[in-house]
Amino acid sequence: MKCHEISKLLLTVSLFTAISCTSFAGVALEMLPGKGIVVTPVKSTDQGVSFQNQLVVHGLKDLGYEVKEAKEVEYATAHIAIANGDATFLAGSWEPLHSDFYEKSGGDAKLVRAGSLSANALQGYLIDKKTADQYKITNILQLKDPSIARLFDTDGDGKADLTGCTPGWACEKIIENLLNTTGLRTTVTQKTGAYSALMADVIARYKEGKPILYYTWTPYYVSALLVPDKDVVWLEVPSPAGEQQPAGKYYGYAVNTQHVVANKAFVEANPAAGKFFELVTIDVNDINAQNNRLFRGEKTPADIERHVDLWIKAHQKTYDGWLAAARAAGEK
């Protein structure tokens, strides 16, 4: 081969290589719309939400975002931090339970409450089925009867002890309002504290065959251990006009939907992340099952990451679809 032919061949190869590298670089950039962007999540002190949070974190990392370790704060503080730009998102803002937190933090002007992370979440008050059947207890107002209330007395003061919420949670205030407005205050006391520790005592009492009275929500591990309609029963609550559960009974709370709540300016600047926030969703039963694994001791960060990996593998096509839609939104 002559020298000028060799030179021409080398030039062709060089040009092809340059074009190819540019193309591959463009593909890589397209697949990582979050490259170079730092995200700061926050999460509740309730460990039961770690799974949802980590699934969202996993998706953002797959989109190229640099995600810091989530800071643990109470829900009210989380909404304020996100609105002020001190944090980026929370995976688990309840609507309508946390609507007051949302509005007081700036509402739609500063925040975005996206998609449906988990739908049809129930909340309310339950007692063990054995006691419910024996004394025909179906409604929380029956606890106005001192003889019924004493069945659930755990500290010897003659009043029912309702295992309630961590101080500062929205449910704590709702329970206090219930006691005040229904006349239950004279026979019922809300026991507050670290919720997981409170529920450990409730479960221990149940295993000992003692009556139990407690507040909980779904999805959460408690309902995997104390199964409604099998081990325990929901108590009806006097309902405001139009407030009913799907079964036609009211348990004190509207049916809730969990959302990802995020800083509005961040979502507007990062449509890929915004689209992922909008699309990610987890079935209540999947969260209950994972929370039960937490309760059984699988609660390290490595355990939770493994749970997320297993969930993704079981829903790979859906998860890949979320990422594809997020990347497409990022291109626009």
Coordinates of C-alpha atoms in Angstrom, one line a residue:
M1 CA 0.0 0.0 0.0
K2 CA 1.3 3.4 -1.0
C3 CA 2.0 6.1 1.6
H4 CA -0.8 8.4 0.5
E5 CA -3.3 5.5 0.7
I6 CA -2.1 4.6 4.3
S7 CA -2.5 8.3 5.3
K8 CA -6.0 8.3 3.9
L9 CA -6.9 5.1 5.7
L10 CA -5.6 6.5 9.0
L11 CA -7.5 9.7 8.6
T12 CA -10.7 7.8 7.9
V13 CA -10.2 5.6 11.1
S14 CA -9.4 8.8 13.1
L15 CA -12.5 10.5 11.9
F16 CA -14.7 7.4 12.6
T17 CA -13.2 7.1 16.1
A18 CA -13.9 10.7 16.9
I19 CA -17.4 10.5 15.7
S20 CA -18.0 7.2 17.5
C21 CA -16.6 8.6 20.8
T22 CA -18.8 11.7 20.5
S23 CA -21.9 9.5 19.9
F24 CA -21.2 7.2 22.8
A25 CA -20.6 10.2 25.0
G26 CA -23.9 11.6 24.0
V27 CA -25.6 8.3 24.8
A28 CA -24.0 8.1 28.2
L29 CA -25.0 11.7 28.9
E30 CA -28.6 11.0 27.8
M31 CA -28.8 8.0 30.1
L32 CA -27.5 10.0 33.1
P33 CA -29.6 13.2 33.2
G34 CA -28.7 13.7 36.9
K35 CA -24.9 13.6 36.4
G36 CA -23.2 16.1 38.6
I37 CA -26.3 17.0 40.5
V38 CA -26.5 16.5 44.3
V39 CA -29.7 15.3 46.0
T40 CA -30.3 15.5 49.8
P41 CA -33.2 13.3 50.9
V42 CA -34.9 13.4 54.3
K43 CA -36.9 10.6 56.0
S44 CA -39.0 10.1 59.0
T45 CA -37.6 8.7 62.2
D46 CA -40.0 5.8 61.7
Q47 CA -37.9 3.0 60.3
G48 CA -40.9 1.6 58.5
V49 CA -40.5 4.1 55.6
S50 CA -36.8 3.3 54.9
F51 CA -37.8 0.9 52.2
Q52 CA -39.8 3.4 50.2
N53 CA -37.1 6.0 50.7
Q54 CA -34.3 3.7 49.5
L55 CA -36.3 2.7 46.4
V56 CA -36.5 6.3 45.3
V57 CA -32.8 6.8 46.1
H58 CA -32.0 3.8 44.0
G59 CA -33.9 5.2 41.0
L60 CA -32.2 8.6 41.3
K61 CA -28.8 7.0 41.4
D62 CA -29.6 5.0 38.3
L63 CA -30.5 8.3 36.7
G64 CA -27.0 9.6 37.6
Y65 CA -27.8 11.8 40.6
E66 CA -25.4 11.9 43.5
V67 CA -27.6 11.1 46.5
K68 CA -26.5 11.9 50.0
E69 CA -27.4 9.8 53.0
A70 CA -30.9 10.7 54.2
K71 CA -31.3 12.8 57.3
E72 CA -33.8 11.6 59.9
V73 CA -36.3 14.2 60.9
E74 CA -40.0 14.4 62.0
Y75 CA -42.5 15.0 59.3
A76 CA -43.2 18.7 60.0
T77 CA -39.5 19.5 60.0
A78 CA -39.1 17.5 56.8
H79 CA -41.7 19.6 54.9
I80 CA -40.1 22.9 56.1
A81 CA -36.6 21.7 55.1
I82 CA -37.7 20.7 51.6
A83 CA -39.6 24.0 51.1
N84 CA -36.5 26.0 52.2
G85 CA -34.2 24.1 49.9
D86 CA -32.3 22.5 52.8
A87 CA -33.4 19.1 51.6
T88 CA -34.6 17.8 48.2
F89 CA -37.4 15.2 48.9
L90 CA -39.2 13.0 51.3
A91 CA -40.6 9.6 50.2
G92 CA -43.8 9.5 52.2
S93 CA -45.9 12.6 52.6
W94 CA -49.4 11.5 53.6
E95 CA -52.4 13.2 52.0
P96 CA -54.6 14.3 53.8
L97 CA -52.8 13.5 57.1
H98 CA -49.8 15.7 56.4
S99 CA -51.7 18.4 54.4
D100 CA -51.3 20.9 57.3
F101 CA -47.5 20.4 57.2
Y102 CA -47.6 20.8 53.4
E103 CA -49.6 24.0 53.4
K104 CA -47.8 25.7 56.3
S105 CA -44.5 25.0 54.6
G106 CA -45.5 26.9 51.5
G107 CA -47.8 24.5 49.7
D108 CA -47.7 24.4 45.9
A109 CA -45.6 27.6 45.7
K110 CA -42.6 25.8 47.2
L111 CA -43.4 22.1 47.1
V112 CA -44.5 19.4 44.7
R113 CA -46.4 16.4 46.0
A114 CA -46.0 13.9 43.2
G115 CA -47.6 10.7 42.1
S116 CA -49.0 8.0 44.3
L117 CA -46.1 6.3 46.2
S118 CA -48.6 4.1 48.0
A119 CA -52.4 4.3 47.9
N120 CA -55.3 3.2 50.1
A121 CA -53.5 3.6 53.4
L122 CA -55.9 3.0 56.3
Q123 CA -55.4 4.3 59.9
G124 CA -57.4 3.9 63.0
Y125 CA -57.8 2.1 66.4
L126 CA -57.9 -1.6 67.0
I127 CA -58.4 -4.0 69.8
D128 CA -57.8 -7.8 70.1
K129 CA -60.5 -9.9 68.5
K130 CA -61.0 -12.0 71.6
T131 CA -62.0 -9.1 73.7
A132 CA -64.0 -7.6 70.9
D133 CA -66.1 -10.8 70.5
Q134 CA -66.5 -11.4 74.2
Y135 CA -67.8 -7.9 75.0
K136 CA -69.3 -7.1 71.6
I137 CA -67.1 -4.0 71.1
T138 CA -67.3 -2.5 67.7
N139 CA -67.2 1.3 68.3
I140 CA -64.7 3.4 70.2
L141 CA -67.5 5.2 72.0
Q142 CA -68.2 2.0 73.9
L143 CA -65.0 2.9 75.9
K144 CA -67.0 5.6 77.6
D145 CA -68.3 2.8 79.8
P146 CA -65.8 2.6 82.7
S147 CA -66.2 -1.2 82.9
I148 CA -65.2 -1.5 79.2
A149 CA -62.4 1.0 79.6
R150 CA -60.9 -0.9 82.5
L151 CA -60.4 -3.9 80.3
F152 CA -57.6 -1.9 78.6
D153 CA -56.0 -0.4 81.7
T154 CA -52.3 -1.1 81.8
D155 CA -51.1 1.2 84.6
G156 CA -53.8 0.7 87.2
D157 CA -55.5 4.1 87.1
G158 CA -58.9 2.6 86.0
K159 CA -58.7 4.3 82.5
A160 CA -58.1 2.6 79.2
D161 CA -54.6 3.1 77.8
L162 CA -54.7 3.8 74.1
T163 CA -51.3 3.2 72.6
G164 CA -50.9 6.2 70.4
C165 CA -48.2 8.1 68.6
T166 CA -44.7 9.7 68.8
P167 CA -45.1 13.2 70.1
G168 CA -45.2 15.7 67.2
W169 CA -46.8 13.3 64.7
A170 CA -50.1 14.4 63.2
C171 CA -51.9 11.4 64.6
E172 CA -51.0 12.4 68.2
K173 CA -53.0 15.6 67.9
I174 CA -55.8 13.8 66.1
I175 CA -56.1 11.3 68.9
E176 CA -56.1 14.1 71.6
N177 CA -58.8 15.9 69.6
L178 CA -60.9 12.7 69.5
L179 CA -60.6 12.2 73.2
N180 CA -61.7 15.8 73.8
T181 CA -64.6 16.1 71.4
T182 CA -66.2 12.7 72.1
G183 CA -66.2 12.7 75.9
L184 CA -63.7 9.8 76.0
R185 CA -61.2 11.9 78.0
T186 CA -62.7 10.8 81.3
T187 CA -62.1 7.1 80.6
V188 CA -59.3 6.9 78.0
T189 CA -55.6 8.1 78.1
Q190 CA -53.3 8.2 75.0
K191 CA -49.9 6.7 75.7
T192 CA -47.3 8.5 73.7
G193 CA -43.6 7.8 73.1
A194 CA -41.4 6.2 70.5
Y195 CA -43.9 4.4 68.4
S196 CA -41.9 1.2 67.7
A197 CA -41.2 0.8 71.4
L198 CA -44.9 1.3 72.3
M199 CA -45.9 -1.3 69.8
A200 CA -43.4 -3.8 71.1
D201 CA -45.2 -3.6 74.4
V202 CA -48.6 -4.1 72.7
I203 CA -47.4 -7.1 70.8
A204 CA -46.0 -8.6 74.0
R205 CA -49.3 -8.1 75.8
Y206 CA -51.1 -9.8 72.9
K207 CA -48.9 -12.8 73.1
E208 CA -49.6 -13.0 76.9
G209 CA -53.3 -13.1 76.1
K210 CA -54.1 -9.6 77.5
P211 CA -56.5 -7.1 75.9
I212 CA -54.8 -4.5 73.7
L213 CA -56.0 -1.1 72.4
Y214 CA -53.8 0.8 69.9
Y215 CA -53.5 3.1 66.9
T216 CA -51.8 2.1 63.7
W217 CA -51.7 2.6 60.0
T218 CA -51.2 0.6 56.8
P219 CA -48.8 -0.1 55.2
Y220 CA -46.8 -1.0 58.3
Y221 CA -45.4 -4.2 59.8
V222 CA -47.8 -4.2 62.7
S223 CA -50.7 -5.4 60.5
A224 CA -48.5 -8.3 59.3
L225 CA -48.2 -9.4 62.9
L226 CA -51.6 -8.4 64.3
V227 CA -53.8 -9.2 61.3
P228 CA -57.0 -7.2 61.1
D229 CA -60.2 -9.4 61.2
K230 CA -58.1 -12.3 62.3
D231 CA -56.1 -11.3 65.4
V232 CA -57.6 -7.8 65.9
V233 CA -60.5 -5.7 64.7
W234 CA -60.9 -2.0 63.7
L235 CA -63.1 0.2 65.9
E236 CA -65.6 2.4 64.3
V237 CA -65.5 6.1 65.1
P238 CA -68.3 8.8 64.8
S239 CA -67.9 10.0 61.2
P240 CA -68.1 13.5 59.9
A241 CA -70.5 14.0 57.0
G242 CA -69.2 12.2 53.9
E243 CA -66.2 10.5 55.6
Q244 CA -66.4 6.8 55.1
Q245 CA -63.9 4.0 54.5
P246 CA -64.3 1.8 51.4
A247 CA -66.2 -0.9 53.4
G248 CA -68.8 1.7 54.5
K249 CA -67.3 2.1 58.0
Y250 CA -65.4 5.1 59.3
Y251 CA -62.3 4.5 61.5
G252 CA -61.4 8.1 62.3
Y253 CA -59.3 9.0 59.3
A254 CA -59.8 9.5 55.6
V255 CA -58.1 6.9 53.4
N256 CA -54.6 8.3 52.7
T257 CA -52.3 8.3 49.8
Q258 CA -48.5 8.6 50.3
H259 CA -46.6 10.9 47.9
V260 CA -43.1 11.9 47.2
V261 CA -42.9 15.5 48.3
A262 CA -40.0 17.5 46.7
N263 CA -38.7 21.0 46.4
K264 CA -40.5 22.7 43.6
A265 CA -37.4 24.6 42.2
F266 CA -35.5 21.3 42.1
V267 CA -38.3 19.5 40.2
E268 CA -38.6 22.3 37.7
A269 CA -34.8 22.2 37.1
N270 CA -34.7 18.4 37.0
P271 CA -37.6 17.0 35.0
A272 CA -36.1 13.5 35.0
A273 CA -36.2 13.3 38.8
G274 CA -39.7 14.9 38.8
K275 CA -41.0 12.3 36.4
F276 CA -39.5 9.5 38.5
F277 CA -41.1 10.9 41.6
E278 CA -44.4 11.0 39.8
L279 CA -44.2 7.4 38.6
V280 CA -42.7 5.4 41.4
T281 CA -45.4 3.4 43.3
I282 CA -45.3 0.4 45.7
D283 CA -48.2 -1.9 46.7
V284 CA -49.3 -1.7 50.3
N285 CA -48.8 -5.4 50.7
D286 CA -45.2 -5.2 49.5
I287 CA -44.5 -2.6 52.1
N288 CA -46.2 -4.6 54.9
A289 CA -44.1 -7.6 53.9
Q290 CA -40.8 -5.7 53.9
N291 CA -41.7 -4.0 57.2
N292 CA -42.2 -7.4 58.7
R293 CA -38.7 -8.3 57.7
L294 CA -37.5 -5.2 59.5
F295 CA -39.3 -6.3 62.6
R296 CA -37.7 -9.7 62.5
G297 CA -34.2 -8.1 62.5
E298 CA -33.4 -7.3 58.9
K299 CA -32.9 -3.6 59.5
T300 CA -29.4 -2.7 58.6
P301 CA -28.8 -0.4 55.6
A302 CA -27.4 -3.4 53.7
D303 CA -30.6 -5.4 54.6
I304 CA -32.8 -2.6 53.3
E305 CA -30.8 -2.2 50.1
R306 CA -31.1 -6.0 49.5
H307 CA -34.9 -5.7 50.0
V308 CA -35.0 -2.9 47.4
D309 CA -32.9 -5.0 45.0
L310 CA -35.2 -8.0 45.4
W311 CA -38.3 -5.8 44.8
I312 CA -36.7 -4.3 41.7
K313 CA -35.9 -7.7 40.3
A314 CA -39.5 -8.8 40.9
H315 CA -40.8 -5.7 39.1
Q316 CA -37.9 -5.1 36.6
K317 CA -40.0 -4.3 33.6
T318 CA -42.0 -1.7 35.6
Y319 CA -38.9 -0.2 37.1
D320 CA -37.1 0.0 33.8
G321 CA -40.2 1.8 32.4
W322 CA -40.0 4.4 35.1
L323 CA -36.3 5.1 34.3
A324 CA -37.0 5.3 30.5
A325 CA -39.8 7.8 31.1
A326 CA -37.6 9.8 33.4
R327 CA -34.8 9.9 30.9
A328 CA -37.2 11.0 28.2
A329 CA -38.5 13.8 30.4
G330 CA -34.9 14.9 31.0
E331 CA -34.2 15.2 27.3
K332 CA -37.1 17.7 26.9

